[in-house]
Short mmCIF file of C-alpha atoms in Angstrom, two decimals:
data_model
loop_
_atom_site.label_atom_id
_atom_site.label_comp_id
_atom_site.label_asym_id
_atom_site.label_seq_id
_atom_site.Cartn_x
_atom_site.Cartn_y
_atom_site.Cartn_z
CA MET A 17 -65.60 -19.00 55.83
CA GLU A 18 -67.41 -15.82 55.00
CA VAL A 19 -65.04 -13.22 53.69
CA GLY A 20 -65.39 -9.65 52.40
CA ALA A 21 -62.51 -7.38 51.25
CA VAL A 22 -61.71 -4.14 49.41
CA GLY A 23 -58.43 -2.94 48.02
CA ALA A 24 -56.96 0.11 46.24
CA MET A 25 -60.07 1.94 47.39
CA ARG A 26 -60.23 5.79 47.38
CA TYR A 27 -62.79 8.38 48.58
CA VAL A 28 -64.31 6.20 51.34
CA LYS A 29 -62.91 6.49 54.88
CA ASP A 30 -64.25 3.30 56.40
CA GLY A 31 -62.49 0.54 54.52
CA ILE A 32 -63.26 -2.09 57.16
CA LYS A 33 -67.00 -1.26 56.92
CA ALA A 34 -66.81 -1.45 53.15
CA ALA A 35 -65.27 -4.96 53.40
CA LYS A 36 -68.14 -6.07 55.66
CA LEU A 37 -70.63 -4.77 53.18
CA VAL A 38 -68.95 -6.97 50.52
CA MET A 39 -69.29 -9.90 52.85
CA LEU A 40 -72.80 -9.34 53.80
CA TYR A 41 -74.43 -8.11 50.54
CA THR A 42 -72.52 -9.68 47.72
CA GLU A 43 -71.46 -13.24 46.58
CA HIS A 44 -67.95 -11.85 45.86
CA THR A 45 -64.92 -11.93 48.10
CA MET A 46 -63.15 -8.75 47.00
CA LEU A 47 -63.87 -5.55 45.19
CA VAL A 48 -61.07 -3.12 44.24
CA GLY A 49 -60.42 0.38 43.01
CA ASP A 50 -63.04 3.06 42.29
CA GLN A 51 -65.69 0.51 41.72
CA ALA A 52 -65.22 -0.69 45.33
CA SER A 53 -65.63 2.95 46.39
CA ALA A 54 -68.86 3.23 44.27
CA PHE A 55 -70.28 0.05 45.71
CA SER A 56 -69.62 1.20 49.27
CA ILE A 57 -71.16 4.58 48.75
CA SER A 58 -74.17 3.03 47.10
CA MET A 59 -74.61 0.79 50.15
CA GLY A 60 -74.75 3.80 52.45
CA LEU A 61 -71.15 4.70 53.47
CA PRO A 62 -70.33 8.46 53.35
CA GLY A 63 -68.51 9.65 50.28
CA PRO A 64 -66.98 10.43 48.04
CA SER A 65 -64.82 12.23 50.43
CA ASN A 66 -61.38 13.99 50.19
CA LEU A 67 -59.17 11.87 52.59
CA SER A 68 -56.11 14.06 52.19
CA SER A 69 -54.96 15.86 55.32
CA THR A 70 -52.53 18.70 55.80
CA GLU A 71 -50.01 16.23 57.15
CA SER A 72 -50.36 13.77 54.23
CA MET A 73 -50.08 16.59 51.56
CA GLU A 74 -46.95 17.88 53.28
CA LYS A 75 -45.52 14.42 53.34
CA TRP A 76 -46.25 13.90 49.61
CA SER A 77 -44.87 17.35 48.69
CA LYS A 78 -41.56 16.60 50.49
CA TRP A 79 -41.34 13.21 48.84
CA ARG A 80 -41.81 14.86 45.45
CA GLU A 81 -39.07 17.35 46.30
CA ASP A 82 -36.85 14.55 47.17
CA GLN A 83 -37.27 13.09 43.62
CA CYS A 84 -39.86 10.61 44.70
CA GLN A 85 -37.49 8.73 46.97
CA PRO A 86 -37.87 6.20 48.52
CA ASN A 87 -40.21 4.26 46.28
CA PHE A 88 -41.04 0.73 45.37
CA ARG A 89 -39.68 0.61 41.89
CA LYS A 90 -36.89 -1.92 40.81
CA ASN A 91 -35.00 -2.69 37.69
CA VAL A 92 -35.98 0.64 36.17
CA VAL A 93 -34.27 3.74 34.97
CA PRO A 94 -33.93 6.54 36.03
CA THR A 95 -33.42 5.46 39.67
CA ASN A 96 -33.51 8.87 41.32
CA SER A 97 -36.32 10.82 39.84
CA CYS A 98 -40.14 10.77 39.59
CA GLY A 99 -40.02 9.10 36.20
CA PRO A 100 -41.43 8.32 33.68
CA TYR A 101 -39.71 5.05 34.30
CA HIS A 102 -38.41 2.47 31.78
CA ARG A 103 -37.15 -1.03 32.20
CA LYS A 104 -33.41 -1.60 32.38
CA LYS A 105 -31.97 -3.10 29.37
CA ASP A 106 -32.35 -6.90 29.33
CA VAL A 107 -29.20 -9.07 29.11
CA ILE A 108 -29.42 -12.40 27.47
CA LEU A 109 -27.23 -15.09 28.98
CA GLY A 110 -27.60 -18.47 27.36
CA GLU A 111 -31.25 -19.31 27.60
CA ARG A 112 -31.94 -17.13 30.61
CA THR A 113 -32.78 -13.49 30.69
CA HIS A 114 -31.51 -11.34 33.55
CA LEU A 115 -32.09 -7.71 34.34
CA VAL A 116 -28.85 -5.80 35.03
CA ASP A 117 -27.89 -5.50 38.65
CA ASP A 118 -31.03 -7.21 39.95
CA ASP A 119 -30.80 -10.35 42.06
CA VAL A 120 -28.76 -9.62 45.18
CA GLU A 121 -29.73 -5.86 45.33
CA ASN A 122 -33.44 -6.63 45.17
CA ILE A 123 -33.28 -9.11 47.96
CA LEU A 124 -31.47 -6.71 50.17
CA MET A 125 -33.98 -3.92 49.44
CA LYS A 126 -37.01 -5.89 50.51
CA SER A 127 -38.65 -4.28 53.47
CA SER A 128 -36.43 -1.23 53.35
CA HIS A 129 -39.48 1.09 53.42
CA VAL A 130 -41.43 -0.73 56.20
CA ASN A 131 -40.80 0.01 59.86
CA PHE A 132 -42.71 1.04 63.05
CA HIS A 133 -42.42 4.65 62.12
CA ASN A 134 -44.59 4.37 58.91
CA HIS A 135 -46.95 1.54 59.74
CA ASP A 136 -50.57 1.78 60.53
CA THR A 137 -52.09 -1.69 60.20
CA ILE A 138 -54.82 -2.75 62.74
CA SER A 139 -55.76 -6.45 62.92
CA MET A 140 -58.32 -7.50 65.39
CA THR A 141 -59.92 -10.81 66.51
CA ILE A 142 -63.34 -11.01 68.24
CA PHE A 143 -64.93 -14.08 70.02
CA ASP A 144 -68.61 -13.85 70.70
CA LYS A 145 -70.43 -15.57 73.52
CA SER A 146 -71.29 -18.55 71.27
CA GLY A 147 -67.64 -19.12 70.44
CA HIS A 148 -67.80 -17.73 66.87
CA ILE A 149 -64.75 -16.00 65.79
CA ALA A 150 -64.37 -12.88 63.41
CA VAL A 151 -61.22 -11.17 62.26
CA GLY A 152 -60.63 -7.95 60.49
CA THR A 153 -57.75 -5.94 59.15
CA SER A 154 -57.66 -2.30 58.07
CA THR A 155 -54.67 -0.28 56.74
CA ASN A 156 -53.71 2.69 54.59
CA GLY A 157 -51.11 0.66 52.97
CA ALA A 158 -47.34 1.28 52.45
CA SER A 159 -46.22 4.90 52.28
CA PHE A 160 -45.15 5.98 48.69
CA LYS A 161 -46.59 2.87 47.18
CA ILE A 162 -47.15 2.56 43.41
CA PRO A 163 -50.76 3.52 42.60
CA GLY A 164 -52.87 0.39 42.35
CA ARG A 165 -50.82 -1.56 44.85
CA VAL A 166 -52.80 -4.04 47.05
CA GLY A 167 -50.95 -5.33 50.04
CA ASP A 168 -51.75 -8.23 52.37
CA GLY A 169 -54.58 -6.35 54.35
CA PRO A 170 -57.45 -7.73 52.21
CA ILE A 171 -55.90 -11.08 51.43
CA ALA A 172 -57.64 -13.70 53.40
CA GLY A 173 -55.08 -16.00 55.10
CA SER A 174 -52.28 -13.35 54.98
CA SER A 175 -53.19 -10.39 57.31
CA ALA A 176 -55.93 -12.32 59.14
CA TYR A 177 -57.62 -15.72 59.28
CA ALA A 178 -60.05 -17.54 61.54
CA ASP A 179 -61.84 -20.83 62.06
CA ASP A 180 -64.36 -21.35 64.85
CA GLU A 181 -63.04 -24.91 65.30
CA VAL A 182 -59.40 -23.79 65.77
CA GLY A 183 -58.71 -20.13 66.48
CA ALA A 184 -57.50 -17.00 64.80
CA CYS A 185 -54.45 -15.03 63.63
CA GLY A 186 -53.74 -11.46 62.76
CA ALA A 187 -50.54 -9.97 61.16
CA SER A 188 -48.75 -6.76 60.41
CA GLY A 189 -45.60 -5.79 58.60
CA ASP A 190 -44.24 -5.91 55.07
CA GLY A 191 -47.45 -6.95 53.26
CA ASP A 192 -45.73 -7.47 49.91
CA ILE A 193 -43.57 -10.13 51.50
CA MET A 194 -46.02 -11.63 53.94
CA MET A 195 -48.84 -12.18 51.43
CA ARG A 196 -46.53 -14.67 49.62
CA PHE A 197 -46.56 -16.98 52.55
CA LEU A 198 -50.22 -16.60 53.86
CA PRO A 199 -48.82 -16.66 57.38
CA CYS A 200 -52.15 -16.44 59.27
CA TYR A 201 -53.52 -19.39 57.28
CA GLN A 202 -50.35 -21.21 58.24
CA VAL A 203 -50.83 -20.38 61.88
CA VAL A 204 -54.41 -21.52 62.01
CA GLU A 205 -53.59 -24.69 60.21
CA SER A 206 -50.59 -25.35 62.63
CA MET A 207 -52.99 -24.87 65.60
CA ARG A 208 -55.47 -27.26 63.91
CA LEU A 209 -52.67 -29.91 64.12
CA GLY A 210 -52.33 -29.33 67.84
CA ILE A 211 -49.36 -26.82 67.86
CA GLU A 212 -49.78 -24.18 70.62
CA PRO A 213 -50.25 -20.59 69.53
CA ARG A 214 -46.73 -19.55 70.57
CA LEU A 215 -44.96 -22.05 68.41
CA ALA A 216 -47.48 -21.71 65.50
CA ALA A 217 -46.80 -17.95 65.30
CA LYS A 218 -43.05 -18.43 65.61
CA ASP A 219 -43.04 -21.03 62.83
CA ALA A 220 -45.00 -18.82 60.47
CA ILE A 221 -42.65 -15.84 61.07
CA SER A 222 -39.57 -18.19 60.75
CA ARG A 223 -40.72 -19.35 57.37
CA ILE A 224 -40.73 -15.80 56.02
CA ALA A 225 -37.47 -14.69 57.68
CA LYS A 226 -35.63 -17.74 56.20
CA LYS A 227 -36.35 -16.50 52.71
CA TYR A 228 -36.30 -12.71 53.38
CA PRO A 229 -33.75 -12.02 56.21
CA ASN A 230 -34.52 -8.21 56.06
CA PHE A 231 -38.21 -8.63 56.30
CA VAL A 232 -40.13 -6.87 59.06
CA GLY A 233 -43.41 -8.19 60.44
CA ALA A 234 -45.35 -9.67 63.36
CA ILE A 235 -48.14 -12.06 64.14
CA PHE A 236 -50.57 -12.81 66.95
CA ALA A 237 -52.26 -16.06 67.39
CA VAL A 238 -55.12 -17.20 69.58
CA ASP A 239 -56.70 -20.54 69.82
CA LYS A 240 -60.51 -21.26 70.42
CA ASN A 241 -59.86 -21.50 74.21
CA GLY A 242 -58.41 -17.99 74.34
CA THR A 243 -54.79 -19.00 74.72
CA HIS A 244 -52.72 -16.32 72.80
CA ALA A 245 -49.17 -15.48 71.81
CA GLY A 246 -47.20 -13.34 69.39
CA ALA A 247 -44.16 -13.59 67.30
CA CYS A 248 -42.24 -10.93 65.41
CA TYR A 249 -39.10 -10.33 63.32
CA GLY A 250 -37.28 -7.06 62.70
CA TRP A 251 -39.09 -5.09 65.36
CA THR A 252 -40.49 -5.17 68.85
CA PHE A 253 -44.26 -5.84 68.57
CA GLN A 254 -47.12 -5.17 70.96
CA TYR A 255 -50.55 -6.50 70.92
CA SER A 256 -53.47 -6.02 73.41
CA VAL A 257 -56.04 -8.33 74.83
CA ARG A 258 -59.36 -7.77 76.65
CA GLY A 259 -61.60 -10.54 78.11
CA PRO A 260 -65.05 -10.48 79.43
CA ASN A 261 -63.85 -10.32 82.98
CA MET A 262 -61.29 -7.61 82.43
CA ASP A 263 -61.84 -3.88 83.19
CA ASP A 264 -59.35 -2.81 80.59
CA VAL A 265 -57.04 -4.15 77.88
CA GLU A 266 -53.76 -5.77 78.77
CA VAL A 267 -50.78 -5.00 76.50
CA PHE A 268 -48.29 -7.73 75.70
CA THR A 269 -44.79 -7.07 74.30
CA VAL A 270 -43.18 -9.50 71.98
CA TYR A 271 -39.46 -9.23 71.27
CA PRO A 272 -37.72 -10.50 67.95
#
């Protein structure tokens, strides 16, 4: 039950190390933004650093040339430009307020920018010789996100969760959707009730897919005895395992 996290952090390359510093040297759970960067640098991490690359700058320039499309805006005008953006006109219907053209369109658009071509989340679980379990997740976040966005990576119970008495879970996918369900917390609690990892992972994914049929995501689950499994939706997922008696990792493929 020790947790450290950082979000919306710039200028520091090693986000996972920064999260560990929060866990080890503060009584907080999460630090965000430039103050998270300042804390990390003050605790010995290199920075401030320019983390832009030629590839990322070219990607950003092309996105700007394409009128900042795609992006994660909704219910705003203009829809095909780089802004500034304004809310669509509200329509009053009885005692309810609706935004024009919103409900069905927004449900269909969920996860439209998340797929295996633009995803970079790494989630890992480690067992030590004493049976203690640690988990960690690191990600650059969604491409073309709105500045200030924090996804599921640093949210305990969403992208990762562990309990020495039960097991652990890691997740990847559409973080804006997944964090609403805390799927890894759900997996660990299901395993606590005696549900095997395969069914626990499948159940957590199914709960999300039932509400968001266009969602893209995956989960791996491992119990305290080392039994592991994965579940996914919207893509074919792979995870790797290495045990103390193995010479190399073994890759497992999970199909939707």
